[in-house]
Tab-separated table of C-alpha atoms and ligand atoms in Angstrom:
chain	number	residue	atom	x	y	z
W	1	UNK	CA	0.000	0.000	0.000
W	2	UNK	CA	1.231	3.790	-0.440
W	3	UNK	CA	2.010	6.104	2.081
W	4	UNK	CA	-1.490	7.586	1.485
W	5	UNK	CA	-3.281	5.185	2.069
W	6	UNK	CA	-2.768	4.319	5.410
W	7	UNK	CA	-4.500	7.923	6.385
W	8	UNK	CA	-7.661	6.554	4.318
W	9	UNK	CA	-10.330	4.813	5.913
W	10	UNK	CA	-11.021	1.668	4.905
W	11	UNK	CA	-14.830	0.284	5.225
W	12	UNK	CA	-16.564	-2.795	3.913
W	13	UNK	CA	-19.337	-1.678	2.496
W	14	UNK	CA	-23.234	-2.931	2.220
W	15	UNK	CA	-24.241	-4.701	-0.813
W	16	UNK	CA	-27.599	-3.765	-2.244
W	17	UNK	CA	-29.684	-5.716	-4.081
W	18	UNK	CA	-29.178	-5.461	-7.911
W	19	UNK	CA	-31.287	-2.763	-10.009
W	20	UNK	CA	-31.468	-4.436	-13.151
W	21	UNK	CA	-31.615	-1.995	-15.987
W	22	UNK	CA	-33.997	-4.648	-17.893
W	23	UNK	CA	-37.440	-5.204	-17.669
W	24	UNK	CA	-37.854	-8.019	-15.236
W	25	UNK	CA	-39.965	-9.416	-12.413
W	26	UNK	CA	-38.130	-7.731	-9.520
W	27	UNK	CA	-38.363	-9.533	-6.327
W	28	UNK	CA	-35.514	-8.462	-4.666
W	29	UNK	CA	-35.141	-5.457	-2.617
W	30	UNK	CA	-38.857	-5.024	-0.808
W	31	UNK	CA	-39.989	-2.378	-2.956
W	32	UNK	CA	-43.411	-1.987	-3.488
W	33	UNK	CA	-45.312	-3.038	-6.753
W	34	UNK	CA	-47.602	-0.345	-6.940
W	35	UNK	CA	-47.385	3.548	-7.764
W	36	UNK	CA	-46.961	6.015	-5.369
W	37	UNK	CA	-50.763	7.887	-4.921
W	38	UNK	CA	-51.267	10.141	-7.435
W	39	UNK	CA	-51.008	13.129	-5.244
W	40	UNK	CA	-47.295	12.884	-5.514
W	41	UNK	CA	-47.435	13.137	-9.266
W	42	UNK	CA	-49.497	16.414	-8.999
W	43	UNK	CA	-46.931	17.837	-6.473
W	44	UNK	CA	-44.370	16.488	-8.675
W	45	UNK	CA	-46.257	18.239	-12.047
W	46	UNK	CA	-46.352	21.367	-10.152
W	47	UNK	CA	-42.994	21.514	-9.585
W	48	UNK	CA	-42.038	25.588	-9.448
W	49	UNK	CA	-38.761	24.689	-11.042
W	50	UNK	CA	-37.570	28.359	-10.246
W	51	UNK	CA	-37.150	27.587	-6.541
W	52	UNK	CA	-34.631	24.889	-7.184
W	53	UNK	CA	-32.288	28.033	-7.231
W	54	UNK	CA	-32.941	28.050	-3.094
W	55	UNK	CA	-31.869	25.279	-0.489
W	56	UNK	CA	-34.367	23.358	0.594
W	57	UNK	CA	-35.837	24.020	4.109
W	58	UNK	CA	-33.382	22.338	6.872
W	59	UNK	CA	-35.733	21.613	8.948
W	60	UNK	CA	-38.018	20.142	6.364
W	61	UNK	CA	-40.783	21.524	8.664
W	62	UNK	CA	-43.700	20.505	5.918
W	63	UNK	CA	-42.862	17.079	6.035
W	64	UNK	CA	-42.227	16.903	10.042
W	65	UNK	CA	-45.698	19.099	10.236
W	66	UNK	CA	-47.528	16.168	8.063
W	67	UNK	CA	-46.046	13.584	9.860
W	68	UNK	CA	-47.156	15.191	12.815
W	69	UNK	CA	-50.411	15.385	11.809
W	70	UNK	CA	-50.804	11.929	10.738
W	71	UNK	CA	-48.977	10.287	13.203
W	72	UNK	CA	-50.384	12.564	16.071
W	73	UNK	CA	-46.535	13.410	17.481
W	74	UNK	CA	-45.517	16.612	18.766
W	75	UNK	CA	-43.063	17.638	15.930
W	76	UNK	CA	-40.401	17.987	18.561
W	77	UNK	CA	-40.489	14.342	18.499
W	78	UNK	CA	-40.229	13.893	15.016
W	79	UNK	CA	-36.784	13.870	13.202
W	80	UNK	CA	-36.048	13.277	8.987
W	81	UNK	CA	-33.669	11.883	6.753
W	82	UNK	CA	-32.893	10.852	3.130
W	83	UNK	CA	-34.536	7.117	3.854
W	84	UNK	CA	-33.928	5.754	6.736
W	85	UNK	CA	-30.677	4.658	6.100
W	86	UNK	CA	-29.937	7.961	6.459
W	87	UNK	CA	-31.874	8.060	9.876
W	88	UNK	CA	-30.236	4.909	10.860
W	89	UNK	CA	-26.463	5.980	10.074
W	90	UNK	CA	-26.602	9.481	11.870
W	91	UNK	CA	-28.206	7.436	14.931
W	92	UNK	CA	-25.562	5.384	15.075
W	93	UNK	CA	-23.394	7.874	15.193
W	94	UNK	CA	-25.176	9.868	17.721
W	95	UNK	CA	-26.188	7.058	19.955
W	96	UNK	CA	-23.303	4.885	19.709
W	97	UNK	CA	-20.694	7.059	21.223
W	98	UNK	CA	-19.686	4.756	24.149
W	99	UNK	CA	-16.877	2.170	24.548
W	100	UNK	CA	-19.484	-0.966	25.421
W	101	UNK	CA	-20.406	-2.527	22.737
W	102	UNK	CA	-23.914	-2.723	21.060
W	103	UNK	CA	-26.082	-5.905	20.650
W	104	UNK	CA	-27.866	-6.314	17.423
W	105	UNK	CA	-29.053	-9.958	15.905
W	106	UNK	CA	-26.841	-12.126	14.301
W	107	UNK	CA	-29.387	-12.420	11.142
W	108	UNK	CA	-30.690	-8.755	10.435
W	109	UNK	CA	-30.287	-5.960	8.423
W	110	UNK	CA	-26.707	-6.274	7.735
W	111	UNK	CA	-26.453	-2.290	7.391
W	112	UNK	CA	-25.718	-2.501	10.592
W	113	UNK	CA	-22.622	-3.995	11.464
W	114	UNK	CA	-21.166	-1.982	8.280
W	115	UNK	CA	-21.834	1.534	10.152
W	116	UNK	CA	-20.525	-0.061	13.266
W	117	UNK	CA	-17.481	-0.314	10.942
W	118	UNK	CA	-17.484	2.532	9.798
W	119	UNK	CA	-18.014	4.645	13.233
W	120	UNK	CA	-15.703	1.699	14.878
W	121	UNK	CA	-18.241	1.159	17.180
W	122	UNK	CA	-17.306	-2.148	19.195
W	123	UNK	CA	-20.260	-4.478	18.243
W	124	UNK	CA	-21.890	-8.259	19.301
W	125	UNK	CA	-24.278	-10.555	17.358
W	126	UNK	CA	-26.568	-12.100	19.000
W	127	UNK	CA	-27.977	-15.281	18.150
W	128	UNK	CA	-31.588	-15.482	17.355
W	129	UNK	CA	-32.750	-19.243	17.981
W	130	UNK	CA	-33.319	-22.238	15.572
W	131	UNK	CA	-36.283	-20.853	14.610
W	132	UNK	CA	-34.972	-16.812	14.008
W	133	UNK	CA	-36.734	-16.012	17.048
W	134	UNK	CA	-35.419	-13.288	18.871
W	135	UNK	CA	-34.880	-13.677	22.536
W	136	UNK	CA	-35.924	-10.814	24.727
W	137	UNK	CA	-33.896	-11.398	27.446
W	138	UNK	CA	-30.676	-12.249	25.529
W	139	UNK	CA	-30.518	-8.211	25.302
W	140	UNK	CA	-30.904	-7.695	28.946
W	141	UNK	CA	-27.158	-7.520	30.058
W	142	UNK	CA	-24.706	-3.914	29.991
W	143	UNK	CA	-23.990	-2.449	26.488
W	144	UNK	CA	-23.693	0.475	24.737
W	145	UNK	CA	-26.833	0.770	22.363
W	146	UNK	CA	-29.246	-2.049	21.086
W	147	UNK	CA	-30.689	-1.994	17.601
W	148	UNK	CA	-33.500	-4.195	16.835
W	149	UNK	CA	-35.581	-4.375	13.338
W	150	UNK	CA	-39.067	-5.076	14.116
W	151	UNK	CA	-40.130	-6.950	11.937
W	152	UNK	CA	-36.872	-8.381	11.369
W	153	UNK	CA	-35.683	-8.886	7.907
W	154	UNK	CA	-34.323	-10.836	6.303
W	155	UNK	CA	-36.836	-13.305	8.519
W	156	UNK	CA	-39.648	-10.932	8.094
W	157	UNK	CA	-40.472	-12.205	11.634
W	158	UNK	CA	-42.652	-9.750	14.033
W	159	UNK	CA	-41.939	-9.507	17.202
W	160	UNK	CA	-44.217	-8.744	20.265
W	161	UNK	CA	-44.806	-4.857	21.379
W	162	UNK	CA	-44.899	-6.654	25.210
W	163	UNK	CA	-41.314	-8.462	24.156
W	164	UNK	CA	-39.637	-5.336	22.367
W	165	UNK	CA	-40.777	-3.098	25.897
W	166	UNK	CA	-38.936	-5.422	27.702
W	167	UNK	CA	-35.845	-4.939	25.787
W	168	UNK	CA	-36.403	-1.277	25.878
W	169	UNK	CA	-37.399	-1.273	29.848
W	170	UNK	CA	-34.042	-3.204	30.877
W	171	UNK	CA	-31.548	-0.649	29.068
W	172	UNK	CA	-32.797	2.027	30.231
W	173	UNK	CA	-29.188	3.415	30.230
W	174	UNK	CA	-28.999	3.045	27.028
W	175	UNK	CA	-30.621	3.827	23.407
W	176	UNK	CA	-32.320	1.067	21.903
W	177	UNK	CA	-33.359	1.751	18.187
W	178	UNK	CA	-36.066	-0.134	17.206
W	179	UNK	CA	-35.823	-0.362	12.853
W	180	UNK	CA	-39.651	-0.161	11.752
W	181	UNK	CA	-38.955	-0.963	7.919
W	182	UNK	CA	-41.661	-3.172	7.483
W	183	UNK	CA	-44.168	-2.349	10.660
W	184	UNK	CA	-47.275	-1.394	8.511
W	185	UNK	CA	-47.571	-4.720	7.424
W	186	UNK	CA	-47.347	-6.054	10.901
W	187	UNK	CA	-48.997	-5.519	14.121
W	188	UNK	CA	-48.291	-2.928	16.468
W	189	UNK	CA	-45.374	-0.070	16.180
W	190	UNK	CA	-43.356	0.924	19.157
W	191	UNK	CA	-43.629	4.390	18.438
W	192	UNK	CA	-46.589	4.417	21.320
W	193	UNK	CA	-43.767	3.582	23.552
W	194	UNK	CA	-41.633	7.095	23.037
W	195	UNK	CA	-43.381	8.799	25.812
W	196	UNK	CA	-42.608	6.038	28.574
W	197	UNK	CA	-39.184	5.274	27.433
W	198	UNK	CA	-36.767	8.530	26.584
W	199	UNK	CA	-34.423	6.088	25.590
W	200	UNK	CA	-36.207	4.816	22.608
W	201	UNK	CA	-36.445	5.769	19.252
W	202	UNK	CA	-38.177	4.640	16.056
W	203	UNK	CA	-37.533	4.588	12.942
W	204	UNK	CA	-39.745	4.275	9.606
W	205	UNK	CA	-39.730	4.972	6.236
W	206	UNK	CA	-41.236	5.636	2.715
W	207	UNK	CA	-39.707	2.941	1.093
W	208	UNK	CA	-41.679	-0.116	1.628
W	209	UNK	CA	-45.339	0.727	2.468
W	210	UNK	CA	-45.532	4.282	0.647
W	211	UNK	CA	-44.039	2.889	-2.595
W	212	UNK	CA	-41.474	5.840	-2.554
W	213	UNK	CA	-37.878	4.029	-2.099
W	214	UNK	CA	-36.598	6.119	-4.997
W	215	UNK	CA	-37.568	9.356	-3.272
W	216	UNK	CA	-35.716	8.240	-0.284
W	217	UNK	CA	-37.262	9.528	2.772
W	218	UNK	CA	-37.060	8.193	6.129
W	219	UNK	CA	-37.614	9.500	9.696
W	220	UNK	CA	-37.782	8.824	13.295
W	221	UNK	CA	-39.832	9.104	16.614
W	222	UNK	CA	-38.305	9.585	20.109
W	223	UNK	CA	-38.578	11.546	22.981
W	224	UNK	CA	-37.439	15.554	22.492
W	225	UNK	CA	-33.954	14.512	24.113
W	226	UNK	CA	-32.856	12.098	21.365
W	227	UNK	CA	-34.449	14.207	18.460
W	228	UNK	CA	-32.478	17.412	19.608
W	229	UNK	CA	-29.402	15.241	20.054
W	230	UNK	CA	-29.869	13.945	16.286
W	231	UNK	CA	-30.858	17.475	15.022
W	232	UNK	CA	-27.352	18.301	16.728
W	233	UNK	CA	-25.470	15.481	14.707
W	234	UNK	CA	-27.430	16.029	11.225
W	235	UNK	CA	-26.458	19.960	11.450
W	236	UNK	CA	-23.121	19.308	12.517
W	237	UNK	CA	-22.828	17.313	9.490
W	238	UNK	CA	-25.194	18.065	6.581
W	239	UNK	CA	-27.871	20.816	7.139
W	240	UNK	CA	-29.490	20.169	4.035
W	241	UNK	CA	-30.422	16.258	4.173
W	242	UNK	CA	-34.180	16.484	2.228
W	243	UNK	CA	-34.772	17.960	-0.647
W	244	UNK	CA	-37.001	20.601	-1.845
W	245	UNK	CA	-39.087	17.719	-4.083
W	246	UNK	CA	-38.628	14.881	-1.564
W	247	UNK	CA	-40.198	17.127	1.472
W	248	UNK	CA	-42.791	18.222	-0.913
W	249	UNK	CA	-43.914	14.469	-1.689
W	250	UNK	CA	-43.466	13.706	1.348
W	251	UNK	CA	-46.278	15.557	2.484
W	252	UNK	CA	-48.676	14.444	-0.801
W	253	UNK	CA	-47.833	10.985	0.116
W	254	UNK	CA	-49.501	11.291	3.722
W	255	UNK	CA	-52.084	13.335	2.514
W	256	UNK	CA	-53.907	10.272	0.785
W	257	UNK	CA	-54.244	7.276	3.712
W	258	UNK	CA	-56.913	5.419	1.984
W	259	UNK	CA	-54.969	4.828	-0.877
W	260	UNK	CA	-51.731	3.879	1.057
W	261	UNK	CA	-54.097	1.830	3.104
W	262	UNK	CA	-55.304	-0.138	0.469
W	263	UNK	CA	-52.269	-1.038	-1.030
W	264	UNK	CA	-50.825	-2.415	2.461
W	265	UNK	CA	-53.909	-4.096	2.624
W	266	UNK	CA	-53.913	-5.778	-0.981
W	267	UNK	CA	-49.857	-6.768	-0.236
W	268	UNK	CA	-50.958	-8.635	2.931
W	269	UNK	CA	-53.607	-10.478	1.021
W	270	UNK	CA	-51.588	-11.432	-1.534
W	271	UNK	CA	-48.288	-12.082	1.112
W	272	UNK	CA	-51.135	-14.888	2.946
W	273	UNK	CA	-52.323	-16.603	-0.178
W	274	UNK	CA	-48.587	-16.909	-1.417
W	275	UNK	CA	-47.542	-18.157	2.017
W	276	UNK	CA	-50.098	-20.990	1.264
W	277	UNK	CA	-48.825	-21.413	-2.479
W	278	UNK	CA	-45.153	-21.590	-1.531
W	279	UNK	CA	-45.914	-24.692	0.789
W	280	UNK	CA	-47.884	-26.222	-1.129
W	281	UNK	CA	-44.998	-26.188	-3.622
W	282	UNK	CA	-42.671	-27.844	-0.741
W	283	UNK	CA	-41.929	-24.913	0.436
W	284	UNK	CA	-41.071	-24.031	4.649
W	285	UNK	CA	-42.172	-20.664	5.235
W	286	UNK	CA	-41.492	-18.102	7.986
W	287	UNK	CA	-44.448	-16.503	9.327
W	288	UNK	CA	-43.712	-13.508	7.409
W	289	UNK	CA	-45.277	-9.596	8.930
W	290	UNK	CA	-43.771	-7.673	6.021
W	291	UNK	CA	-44.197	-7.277	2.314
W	292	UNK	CA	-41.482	-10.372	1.783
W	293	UNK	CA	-41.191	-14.007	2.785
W	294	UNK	CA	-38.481	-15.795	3.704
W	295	UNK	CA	-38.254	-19.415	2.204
W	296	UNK	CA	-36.589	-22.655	2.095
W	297	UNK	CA	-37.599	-25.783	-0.318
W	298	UNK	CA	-37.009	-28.948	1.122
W	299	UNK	CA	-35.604	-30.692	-1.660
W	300	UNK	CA	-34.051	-27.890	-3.661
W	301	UNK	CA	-30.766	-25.770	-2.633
W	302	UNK	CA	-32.250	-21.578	-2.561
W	303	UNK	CA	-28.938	-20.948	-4.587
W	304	UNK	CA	-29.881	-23.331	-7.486
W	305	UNK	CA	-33.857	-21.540	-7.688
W	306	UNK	CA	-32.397	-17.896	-7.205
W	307	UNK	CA	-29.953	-18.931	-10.287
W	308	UNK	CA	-32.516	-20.165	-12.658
W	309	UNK	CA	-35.254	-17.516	-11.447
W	310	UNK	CA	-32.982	-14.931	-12.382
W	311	UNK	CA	-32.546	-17.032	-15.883
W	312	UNK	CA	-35.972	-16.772	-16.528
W	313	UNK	CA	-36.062	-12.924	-15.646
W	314	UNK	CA	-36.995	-13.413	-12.026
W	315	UNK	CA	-34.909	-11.693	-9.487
W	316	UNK	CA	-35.165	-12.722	-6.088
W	317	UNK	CA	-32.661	-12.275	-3.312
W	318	UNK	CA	-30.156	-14.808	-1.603
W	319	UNK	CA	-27.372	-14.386	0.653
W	320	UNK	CA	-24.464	-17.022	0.822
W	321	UNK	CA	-24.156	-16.612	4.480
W	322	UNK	CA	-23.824	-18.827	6.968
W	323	UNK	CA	-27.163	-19.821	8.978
W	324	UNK	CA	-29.489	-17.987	5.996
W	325	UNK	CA	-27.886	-19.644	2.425
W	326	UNK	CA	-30.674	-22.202	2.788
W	327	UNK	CA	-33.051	-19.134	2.328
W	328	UNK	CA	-34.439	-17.278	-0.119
W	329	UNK	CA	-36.262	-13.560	0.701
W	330	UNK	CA	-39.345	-13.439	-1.978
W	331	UNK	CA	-40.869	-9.291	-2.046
W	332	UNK	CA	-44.147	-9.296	-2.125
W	333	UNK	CA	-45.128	-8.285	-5.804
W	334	UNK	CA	-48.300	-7.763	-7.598
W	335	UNK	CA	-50.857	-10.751	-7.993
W	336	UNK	CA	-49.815	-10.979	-11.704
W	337	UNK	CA	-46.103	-10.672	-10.958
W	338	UNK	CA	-46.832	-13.588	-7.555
W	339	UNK	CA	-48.540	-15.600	-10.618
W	340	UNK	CA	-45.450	-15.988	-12.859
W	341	UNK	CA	-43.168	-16.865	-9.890
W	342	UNK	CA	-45.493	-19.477	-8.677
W	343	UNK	CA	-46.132	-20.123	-12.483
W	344	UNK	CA	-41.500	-20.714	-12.621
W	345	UNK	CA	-41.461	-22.696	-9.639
W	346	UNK	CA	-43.977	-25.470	-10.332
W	347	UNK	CA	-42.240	-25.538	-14.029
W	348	UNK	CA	-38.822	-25.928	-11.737
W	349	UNK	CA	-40.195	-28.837	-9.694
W	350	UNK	CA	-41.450	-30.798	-12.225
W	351	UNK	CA	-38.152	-30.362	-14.127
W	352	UNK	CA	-35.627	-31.333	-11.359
W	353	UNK	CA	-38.057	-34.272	-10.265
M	1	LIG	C1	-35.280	-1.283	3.545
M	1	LIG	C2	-34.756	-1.217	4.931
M	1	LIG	C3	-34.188	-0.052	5.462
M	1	LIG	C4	-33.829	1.137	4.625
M	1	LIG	O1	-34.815	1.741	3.988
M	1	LIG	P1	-34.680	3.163	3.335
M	1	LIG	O2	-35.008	2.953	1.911
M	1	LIG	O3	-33.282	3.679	3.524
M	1	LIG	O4	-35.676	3.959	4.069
M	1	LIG	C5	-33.841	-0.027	6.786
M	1	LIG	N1	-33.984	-1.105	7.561
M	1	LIG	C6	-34.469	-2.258	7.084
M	1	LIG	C7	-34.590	-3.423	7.996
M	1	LIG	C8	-34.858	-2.353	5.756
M	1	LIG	O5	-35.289	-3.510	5.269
C-alpha cells in the first residue's frame, strides 16, 4: 500500500440488491409493486422549477408538520432523513458514542454492522434461535446501544410490542433503536412507547409501504432529548439532508391514507395466499409480517432456484451466508407478478423431479 493510504479509511461496504436496468420481475429489494398515490405526481407536475435556485428548508418543517399530523406526534419528536438509512447511520453515530459494545441480531439488516465499521463502534451478534426467534432477554445484560428491526428482515419475523418493551425497559441506560422498515404490514409499532421510554427511538420509512424508495425519505420518533441530540449530529454534518421535491412528496404521500391503506392491505392479502402457495410447492415458510417471505424448499438448494429464477427474468434475493444460504427472501409483488413466480417454480419442480 502507499504512504497515502494508510490515512484513508477503509470500510466494507453494504451490498444492495441489484437494479437491473432490464425489464424483469423484480423480487428483490422489498420495494413496493404499486405507484406512489397520485397526489405525488401532482406535487411532482407542479414543480415551481424556479425555486430549485434556493436550499431546501433544513428543517423540512412541511414534512415533520404532516407527519405530525398523521402520526399525532408533537413535531419535537419527530426527526427526517434521506430514507432511513440515512436516519439509521446518523443514529448510530449519535447514539453509539460509548466504549461498550452494542447488541444487534446475528441475522438482520446487515447495514448494521457496516456503520458499526465505519463509526468503529465495538459491536456483538446475538444469536436469534433455531427458529430466528429473537430472545428478549438475551438483550438484557450492559452495552452500549441495542438496535432491533421489528419486523426483522431478512426473517420478516414480528416480534411482540410486550417483548420489544422489555428490551427497551431493561436498558434504560442506554438507546435502543427499534428499525420499523416493514411495521405497517405487521402488528403494532413501538412508536406508542416514546413517551414512557426517553431512551427509545423509532424509525420508519417511505420505502416499503408508501411505494417511494426512490424518493428516499425516512424518519424517526423519540422523545425531544434524542431528536435534539440527532438534530445536533445532522447539522453538525449536513444541514441540508431532504430535498425541496422529496419534502414536498413527502407531504402528498400522507395526505392520501386510503390509498396507502389499500395497497398495504392488498400486499398482505396477496403475502397470505402466497404463504399458502409456496408450501404447497414444498416450500417451509417463515411466518412472514412484512411485504417479503423468507423461504426454504425442502428438496431444492435456494442458490440453485435464485440462479434459474434470475434465468428466466426473475430476481429474487439470496445471501451465501452462513445460517441464511438455505433461504431465499421473496418481495411481495403484484398478484400478476406472484402468478409468474409461482407459475416458474412449479415448471422448476417438475423439471428437477
Ligand atoms: C429497507 C430497509 C431499510 C432502509 O430503507 P430506506 O429505503 O433507507 O428507508 C432499513 N432497515 C431495514 C430493515 C430495511 O429492510
Amino acid at each position: 500500500m502507499t504512504g497515502f493510504e494508510d490515512n484513508i479509511r477503509k470500510v466494507t461496504p453494504y451490498t444492495p440488491g441489484e437494479q437491473p436496468k432490464e425489464n424483469v420481475i423484480k423480487l428483490n429489494t422489498n420495494e413496493n409493486p404499486y405507484s406512489p398515490t397520485k397526489e405525488v405526481k401532482a406535487v411532482l407536475e407542479n414543480i415551481d422549477t424556479d425555486k430549485l435556485r434556493l436550499y431546501p428548508d433544513p428543517c423540512a418543517s412541511e414534512l415533520i408538520e404532516a407527519l405530525s399530523r398523521e402520526y399525532e406526534i408533537p413535531e419535537k419528536q419527530i426527526f427526517a432523513g434521506v430514507g432511513s438509512d440515512d436516519v439509521l447511520a446518523m443514529s448510530f453515530l449519535t447514539f453509539f458514542n460509548g466504549e461498550k459494545k452494542i447488541l444487534f441480531p446475528d441475522v438482520s439488516y446487515s447495514f448494521y454492522k457496516v456503520w458499526a465499521g465505519l463509526y468503529g463502534i465495538p459491536y456483538e451478534e446475538i444469536k436469534v434461535d433455531d427458529t430466528f426467534r429473537i430472545n428478549p432477554e438475551d438483550y438484557y445484560k450492559e452495552n452500549g446501544g441495542v438496535i432491533i428491526a421489528n419486523p426483522n428482515a431478512p426473517t420478516s419475523l414480528y416480534l411482540d410490542i410486550e417483548e420489544v418493551e422489555a428490551i427497551v425497559s431493561h436498558n434504560k441506560d442506554s438507546v435502543v433503536i427499534i428499525d420499523e422498515a416493514y411495521i405497517d404490514f405487521a402488528k403494532e409499532s413501538a412508536k406508542g412507547l416514546i413517551n414512557k421510554y426517553e431512551n427509545l427511538l423509532v424509525v420508519q420509512t417511505f420505502s416499503k409501504s408508501r411505494s417511494m424508495a426512490g424518493m428516499r425519505i425516512g424518519f424517526a420518533f423519540g422523545s425531544e432529548k434524542l431528536i435534539t441530540y440527532l438534530n445536533d449530529a445532522k447539522y453538525a454534518f449536513n444541514s441540508y439532508t431532504l430535498n425541496l421535491v422529496s419534502i414536498k412528496s413527502g407531504v402528498a404521500s400522507l395526505s392520501d391514507r386510503a390509498y396507502f391503506e389499500k395497497c398495504v392491505n392488498q400486499i398482505v392479502k396477496t403475502r397470505e395466499e402466497s404463504k399458502i402457495k409456496f408450501r404447497n410447492l414444498g416450500f417451509k415458510v417463515l411466518d412472514s409480517a412484512t411485504n417479503f417471505v423468507f423461504v426454504k424448499h425442502e428438496k431444492y438448494h435456494a442458490k440453485d432456484i435464485f440462479i434459474k429464477a434470475k434465468e428466466r427474468g426473475i430476481y429474487v434475493r439470496y445471501w451465501d451466508s452462513p445460517r441464511i444460504n438455505e433461504y431465499l427472501r421473496i418481495t411481495i409483488g403484484t398478484e400478476s407478478e406472484m402468478e409468474s413466480l409461482f407459475y416458474f417454480l412449479h415448471d422448476y419442480i417438475q423439471k428437477e423431479r
